[in-house]
CSV table of C-alpha atoms and ligand atoms in Angstrom, one decimal:
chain,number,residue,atom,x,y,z
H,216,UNK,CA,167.8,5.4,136.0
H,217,UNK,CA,168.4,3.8,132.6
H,218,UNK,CA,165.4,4.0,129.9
H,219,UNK,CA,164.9,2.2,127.2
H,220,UNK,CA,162.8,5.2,125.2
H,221,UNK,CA,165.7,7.7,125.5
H,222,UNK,CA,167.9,9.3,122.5
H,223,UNK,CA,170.7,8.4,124.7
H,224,UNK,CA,172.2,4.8,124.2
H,225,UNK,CA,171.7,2.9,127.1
H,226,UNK,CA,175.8,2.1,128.0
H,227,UNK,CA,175.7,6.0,128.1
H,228,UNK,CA,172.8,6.6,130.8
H,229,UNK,CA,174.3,3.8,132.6
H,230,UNK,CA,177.7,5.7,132.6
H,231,UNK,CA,176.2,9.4,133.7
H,232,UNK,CA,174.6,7.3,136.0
H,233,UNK,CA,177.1,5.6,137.8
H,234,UNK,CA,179.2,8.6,137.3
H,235,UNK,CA,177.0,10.6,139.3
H,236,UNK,CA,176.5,7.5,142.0
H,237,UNK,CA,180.6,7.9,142.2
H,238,UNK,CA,181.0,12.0,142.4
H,239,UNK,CA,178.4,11.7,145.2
H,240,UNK,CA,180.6,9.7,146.9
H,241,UNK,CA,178.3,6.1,147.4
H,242,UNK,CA,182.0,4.1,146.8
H,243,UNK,CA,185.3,5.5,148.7
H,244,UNK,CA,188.3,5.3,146.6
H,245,UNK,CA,189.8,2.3,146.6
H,246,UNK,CA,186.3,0.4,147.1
H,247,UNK,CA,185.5,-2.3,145.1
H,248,UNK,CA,183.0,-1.6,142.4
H,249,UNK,CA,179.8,-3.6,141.5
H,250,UNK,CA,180.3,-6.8,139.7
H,251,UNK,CA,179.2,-6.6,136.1
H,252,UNK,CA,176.7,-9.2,137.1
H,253,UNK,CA,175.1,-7.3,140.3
H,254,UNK,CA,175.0,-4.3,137.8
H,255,UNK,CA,172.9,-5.9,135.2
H,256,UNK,CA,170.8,-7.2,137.6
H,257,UNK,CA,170.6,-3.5,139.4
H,258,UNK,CA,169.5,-1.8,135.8
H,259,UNK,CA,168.2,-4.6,133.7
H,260,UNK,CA,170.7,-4.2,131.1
H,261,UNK,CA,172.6,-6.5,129.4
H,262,UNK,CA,176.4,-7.5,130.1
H,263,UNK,CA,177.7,-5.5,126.9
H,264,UNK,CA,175.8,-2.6,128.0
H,265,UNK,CA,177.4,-2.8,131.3
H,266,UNK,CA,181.0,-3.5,130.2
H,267,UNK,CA,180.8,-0.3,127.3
H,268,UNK,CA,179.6,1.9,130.4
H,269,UNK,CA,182.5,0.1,132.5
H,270,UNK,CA,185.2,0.9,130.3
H,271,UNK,CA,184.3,4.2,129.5
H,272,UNK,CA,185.0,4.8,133.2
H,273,UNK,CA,187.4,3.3,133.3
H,274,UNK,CA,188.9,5.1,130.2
H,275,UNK,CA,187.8,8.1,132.2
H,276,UNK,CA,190.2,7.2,135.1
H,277,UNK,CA,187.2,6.9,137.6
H,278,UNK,CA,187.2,3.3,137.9
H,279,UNK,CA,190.9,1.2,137.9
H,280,UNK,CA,190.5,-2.5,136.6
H,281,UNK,CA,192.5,-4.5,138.8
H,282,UNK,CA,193.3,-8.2,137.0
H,283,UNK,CA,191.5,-10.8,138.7
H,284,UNK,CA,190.4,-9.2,141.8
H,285,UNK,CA,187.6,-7.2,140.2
H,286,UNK,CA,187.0,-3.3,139.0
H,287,UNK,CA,187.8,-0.5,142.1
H,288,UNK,CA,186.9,3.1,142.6
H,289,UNK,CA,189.7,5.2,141.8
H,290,UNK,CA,191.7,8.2,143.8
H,291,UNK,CA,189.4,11.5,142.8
H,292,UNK,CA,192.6,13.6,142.5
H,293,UNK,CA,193.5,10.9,139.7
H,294,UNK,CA,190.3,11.1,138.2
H,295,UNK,CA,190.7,15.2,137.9
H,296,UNK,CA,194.0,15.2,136.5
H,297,UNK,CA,193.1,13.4,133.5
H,298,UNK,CA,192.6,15.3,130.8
H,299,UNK,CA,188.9,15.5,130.1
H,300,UNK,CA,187.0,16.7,126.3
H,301,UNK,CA,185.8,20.2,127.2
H,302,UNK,CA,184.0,22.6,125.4
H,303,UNK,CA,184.8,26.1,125.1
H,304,UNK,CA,182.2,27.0,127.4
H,305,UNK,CA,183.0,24.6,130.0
H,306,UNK,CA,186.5,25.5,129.8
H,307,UNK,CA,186.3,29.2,130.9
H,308,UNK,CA,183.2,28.0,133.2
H,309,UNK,CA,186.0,26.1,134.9
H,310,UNK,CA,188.6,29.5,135.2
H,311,UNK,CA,185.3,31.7,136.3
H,312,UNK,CA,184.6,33.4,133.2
H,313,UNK,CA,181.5,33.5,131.0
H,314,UNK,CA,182.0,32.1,127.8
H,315,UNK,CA,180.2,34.2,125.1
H,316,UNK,CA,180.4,33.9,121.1
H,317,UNK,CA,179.9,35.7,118.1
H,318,UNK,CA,178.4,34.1,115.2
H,319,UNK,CA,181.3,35.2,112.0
H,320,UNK,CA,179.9,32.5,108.8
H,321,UNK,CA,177.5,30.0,108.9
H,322,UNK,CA,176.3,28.2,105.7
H,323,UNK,CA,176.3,24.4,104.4
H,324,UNK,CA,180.1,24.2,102.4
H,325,UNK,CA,181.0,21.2,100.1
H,326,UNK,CA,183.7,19.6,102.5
H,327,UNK,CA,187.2,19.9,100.8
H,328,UNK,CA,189.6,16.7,100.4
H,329,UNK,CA,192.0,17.1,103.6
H,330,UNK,CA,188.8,18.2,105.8
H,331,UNK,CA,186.2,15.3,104.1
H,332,UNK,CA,189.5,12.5,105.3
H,333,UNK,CA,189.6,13.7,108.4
H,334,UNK,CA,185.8,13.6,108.7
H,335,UNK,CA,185.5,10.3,107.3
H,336,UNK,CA,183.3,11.0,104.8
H,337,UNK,CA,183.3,11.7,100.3
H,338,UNK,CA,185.3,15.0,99.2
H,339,UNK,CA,182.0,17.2,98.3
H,340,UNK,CA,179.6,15.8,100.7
H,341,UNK,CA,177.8,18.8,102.1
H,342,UNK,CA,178.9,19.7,105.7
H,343,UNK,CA,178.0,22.3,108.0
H,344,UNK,CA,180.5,25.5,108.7
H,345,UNK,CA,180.1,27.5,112.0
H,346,UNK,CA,182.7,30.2,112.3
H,347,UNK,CA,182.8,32.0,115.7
H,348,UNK,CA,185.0,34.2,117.3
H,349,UNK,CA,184.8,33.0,120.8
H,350,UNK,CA,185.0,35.5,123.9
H,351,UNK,CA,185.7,35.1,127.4
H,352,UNK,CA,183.9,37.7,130.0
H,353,UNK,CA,183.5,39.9,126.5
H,354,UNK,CA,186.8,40.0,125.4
H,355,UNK,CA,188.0,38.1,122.1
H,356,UNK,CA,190.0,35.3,122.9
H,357,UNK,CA,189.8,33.2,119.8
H,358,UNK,CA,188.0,32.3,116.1
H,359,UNK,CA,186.7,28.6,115.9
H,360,UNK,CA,185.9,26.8,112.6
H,361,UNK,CA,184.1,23.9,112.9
H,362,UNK,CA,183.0,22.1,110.3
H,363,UNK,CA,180.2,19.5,111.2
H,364,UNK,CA,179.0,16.1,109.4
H,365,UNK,CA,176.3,13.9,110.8
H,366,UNK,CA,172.7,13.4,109.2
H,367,UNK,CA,170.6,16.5,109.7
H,368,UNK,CA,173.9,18.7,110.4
H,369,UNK,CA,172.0,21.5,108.1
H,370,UNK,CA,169.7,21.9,111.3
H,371,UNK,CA,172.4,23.4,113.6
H,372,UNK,CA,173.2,26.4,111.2
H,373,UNK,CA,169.4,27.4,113.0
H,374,UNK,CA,170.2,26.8,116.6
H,375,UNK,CA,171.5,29.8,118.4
H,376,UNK,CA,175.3,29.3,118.4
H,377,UNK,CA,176.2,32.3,120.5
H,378,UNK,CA,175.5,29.6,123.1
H,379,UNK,CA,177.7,26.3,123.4
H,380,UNK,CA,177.6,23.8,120.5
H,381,UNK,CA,178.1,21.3,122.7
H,382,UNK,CA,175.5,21.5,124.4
H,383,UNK,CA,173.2,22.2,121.5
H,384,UNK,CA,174.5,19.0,119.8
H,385,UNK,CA,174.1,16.5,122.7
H,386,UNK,CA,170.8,17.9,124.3
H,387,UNK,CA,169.3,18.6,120.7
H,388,UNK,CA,170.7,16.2,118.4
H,389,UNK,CA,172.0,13.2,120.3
H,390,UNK,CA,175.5,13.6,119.1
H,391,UNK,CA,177.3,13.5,122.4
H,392,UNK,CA,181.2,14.8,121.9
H,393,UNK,CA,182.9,12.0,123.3
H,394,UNK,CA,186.7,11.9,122.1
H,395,UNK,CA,188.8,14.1,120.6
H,396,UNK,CA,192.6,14.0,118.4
H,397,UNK,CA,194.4,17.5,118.7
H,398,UNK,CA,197.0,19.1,117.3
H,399,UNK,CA,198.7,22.2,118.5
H,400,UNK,CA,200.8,24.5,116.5
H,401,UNK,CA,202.3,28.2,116.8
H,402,UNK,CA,201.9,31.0,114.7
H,403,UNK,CA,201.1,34.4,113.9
H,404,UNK,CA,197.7,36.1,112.7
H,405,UNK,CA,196.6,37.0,109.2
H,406,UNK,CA,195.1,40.4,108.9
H,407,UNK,CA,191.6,39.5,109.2
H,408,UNK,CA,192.2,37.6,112.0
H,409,UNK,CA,194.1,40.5,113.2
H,410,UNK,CA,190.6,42.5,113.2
H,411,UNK,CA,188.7,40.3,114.5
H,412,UNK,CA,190.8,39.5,117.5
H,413,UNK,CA,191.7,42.7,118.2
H,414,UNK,CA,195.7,42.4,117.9
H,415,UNK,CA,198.0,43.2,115.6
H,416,UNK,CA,198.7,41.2,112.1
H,417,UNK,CA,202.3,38.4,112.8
H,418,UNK,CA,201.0,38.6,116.4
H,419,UNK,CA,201.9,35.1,117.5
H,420,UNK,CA,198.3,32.8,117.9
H,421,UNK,CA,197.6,29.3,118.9
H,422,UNK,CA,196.6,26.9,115.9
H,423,UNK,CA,194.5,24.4,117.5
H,424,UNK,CA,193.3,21.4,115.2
H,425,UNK,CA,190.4,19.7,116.8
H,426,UNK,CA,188.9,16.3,114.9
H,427,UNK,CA,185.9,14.9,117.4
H,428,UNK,CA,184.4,11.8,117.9
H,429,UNK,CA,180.6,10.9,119.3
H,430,UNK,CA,179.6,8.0,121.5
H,431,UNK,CA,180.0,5.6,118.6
H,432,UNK,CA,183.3,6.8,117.9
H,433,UNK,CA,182.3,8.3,114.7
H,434,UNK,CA,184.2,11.9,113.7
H,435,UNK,CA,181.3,14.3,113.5
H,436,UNK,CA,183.5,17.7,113.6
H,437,UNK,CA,186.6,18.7,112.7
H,438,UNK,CA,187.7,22.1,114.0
H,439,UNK,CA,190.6,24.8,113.2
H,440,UNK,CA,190.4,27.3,115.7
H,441,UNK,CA,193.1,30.4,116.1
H,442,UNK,CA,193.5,31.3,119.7
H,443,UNK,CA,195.3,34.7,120.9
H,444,UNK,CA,198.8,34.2,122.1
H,445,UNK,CA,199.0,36.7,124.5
H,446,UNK,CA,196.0,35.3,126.9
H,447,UNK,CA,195.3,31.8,126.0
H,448,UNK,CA,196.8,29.5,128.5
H,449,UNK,CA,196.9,25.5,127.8
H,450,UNK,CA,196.9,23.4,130.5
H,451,UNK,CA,198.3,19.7,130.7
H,452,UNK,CA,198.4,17.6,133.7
H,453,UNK,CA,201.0,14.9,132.8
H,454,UNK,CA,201.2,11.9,135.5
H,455,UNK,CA,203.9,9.3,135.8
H,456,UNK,CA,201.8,5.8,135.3
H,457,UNK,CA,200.2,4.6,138.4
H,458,UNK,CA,202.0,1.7,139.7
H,459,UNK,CA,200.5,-1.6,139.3
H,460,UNK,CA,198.4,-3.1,142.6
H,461,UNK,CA,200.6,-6.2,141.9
H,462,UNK,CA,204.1,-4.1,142.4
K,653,LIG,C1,186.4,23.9,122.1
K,653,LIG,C2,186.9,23.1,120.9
K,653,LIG,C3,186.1,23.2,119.7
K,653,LIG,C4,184.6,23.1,120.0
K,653,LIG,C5,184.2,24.0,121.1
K,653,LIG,C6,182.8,23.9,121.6
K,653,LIG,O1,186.8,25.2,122.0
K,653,LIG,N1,188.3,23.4,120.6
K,653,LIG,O2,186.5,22.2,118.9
K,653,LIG,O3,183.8,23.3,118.9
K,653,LIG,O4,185.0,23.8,122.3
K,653,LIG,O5,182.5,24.8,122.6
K,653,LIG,P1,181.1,25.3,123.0
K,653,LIG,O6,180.3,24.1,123.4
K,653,LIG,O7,181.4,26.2,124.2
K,653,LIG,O8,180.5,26.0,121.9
């Protein structure tokens, strides 16, 4: 169902919805999806709404455009493999823990030069700072800093953020995490950091730079998160192209 009086954009129903229709297994992989035309017809949407919610599935690595023979369902193992814009939360949901934070700072902060370009936004402008040290099953396994800028950021620092700011941010605010830019770097704790994490200061930690994107593509956080080194696994799937239909 796709409705016109909802904080979500239509493309973006259409998408969850045809997600879903996919996951539940309506199309086999390899099926040939719905023409763009059959699927405005089917939801009373307009073509661009159709092709945005097309190529974000495609982006997704659910659906494979095949040049002129039409869009096809593609292989689920595929579709898992490709790395998909978690949360915390959903992260250790995925390894069987139970996410948990605590709240460390959070107050409105002018946003400083290198953090205001990489938000897109003036030097100065007031931004929104949530520091948490993140835990999984009760134990520490990292401090995020996010710094957040959209209008009416001020309201998060009420929300209660020992639950997932994801999930705050897209049921409560309509900003829906969509993309994401990372950077990865080794290095060792400061004593504070020490503290909080429970490990010794120079213990080597994960730098994690985070700058994220909503579903206009507009950067509405930028995070620097420091992640033990000693039980903080990252994961890549890396997959050799897929070889064209035509080869
Ligand atoms: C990850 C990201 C952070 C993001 C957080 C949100 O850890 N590196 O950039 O802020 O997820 O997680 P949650 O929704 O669980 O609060």
């Amino acid at each position: 169902m796709v409705e016109r009086n909802h904080p979500l954009p239509l493309y973006y129903q259409l998408m969850q919805e045809l997600r879903s229709r996919i996951e539940q297994g309506e199309w086999k992989p390899g099926d040939l999806f719905p023409s763009e035309r059959e699927l405005c017809q089917a939801y009373g949407v307009s073509r661009m709404t159709v092709r945005q919610a097309l190529a974000e599935l495609v982006n997704e690595g659910l659906l494979r455009r095949d040049q002129g023979r039409g869009t096809f369902v593609a292989k689920p193992k595929i579709r898992k493999r490709l790395s998909r814009l978690t949360s915390f939360t959903e992260e250790m949901r995925s390894r069987g823990k139970q996410a948990g934070a605590r709240v460390l700072r959070l107050e409105m902060v002018p946003a400083r030069p290198r953090i205001a370009d990489f938000l897109e936004i003036d030097a100065e402008r007031p931004i929104a700072l949530i520091e948490r040290l993140r835990l999984a099953d009760g134990e520490p396994i990292g401090i995020e800093c996010s710094y957040l800028s959209f209008k009416g950021c001020e309201a998060v620092l009420r929300e209660d953020l020992t639950r997932s700011l994801y999930e705050i941010l897209s049921k409560r605010f309509g900003v829906i995490p969509t993309r994401a830019q990372e950077e990865i770097e080794v290095g060792t704790c400061n004593p504070r950091e020490a503290q909080i994490l429970g490990i010794q200061p120079g213990d080597p930690v994960m730098l994690i730079r985070r700058r994220t994107l909503d579903q206009n593509g507009r950067p509405f956080e930028f995070v620097e998160s420091v992640y033990r080194g000693d039980n903080y696994i990252l994961s890549v799937e890396l997959m050799a192209e897929e070889p064209s239909a035509h080869s």
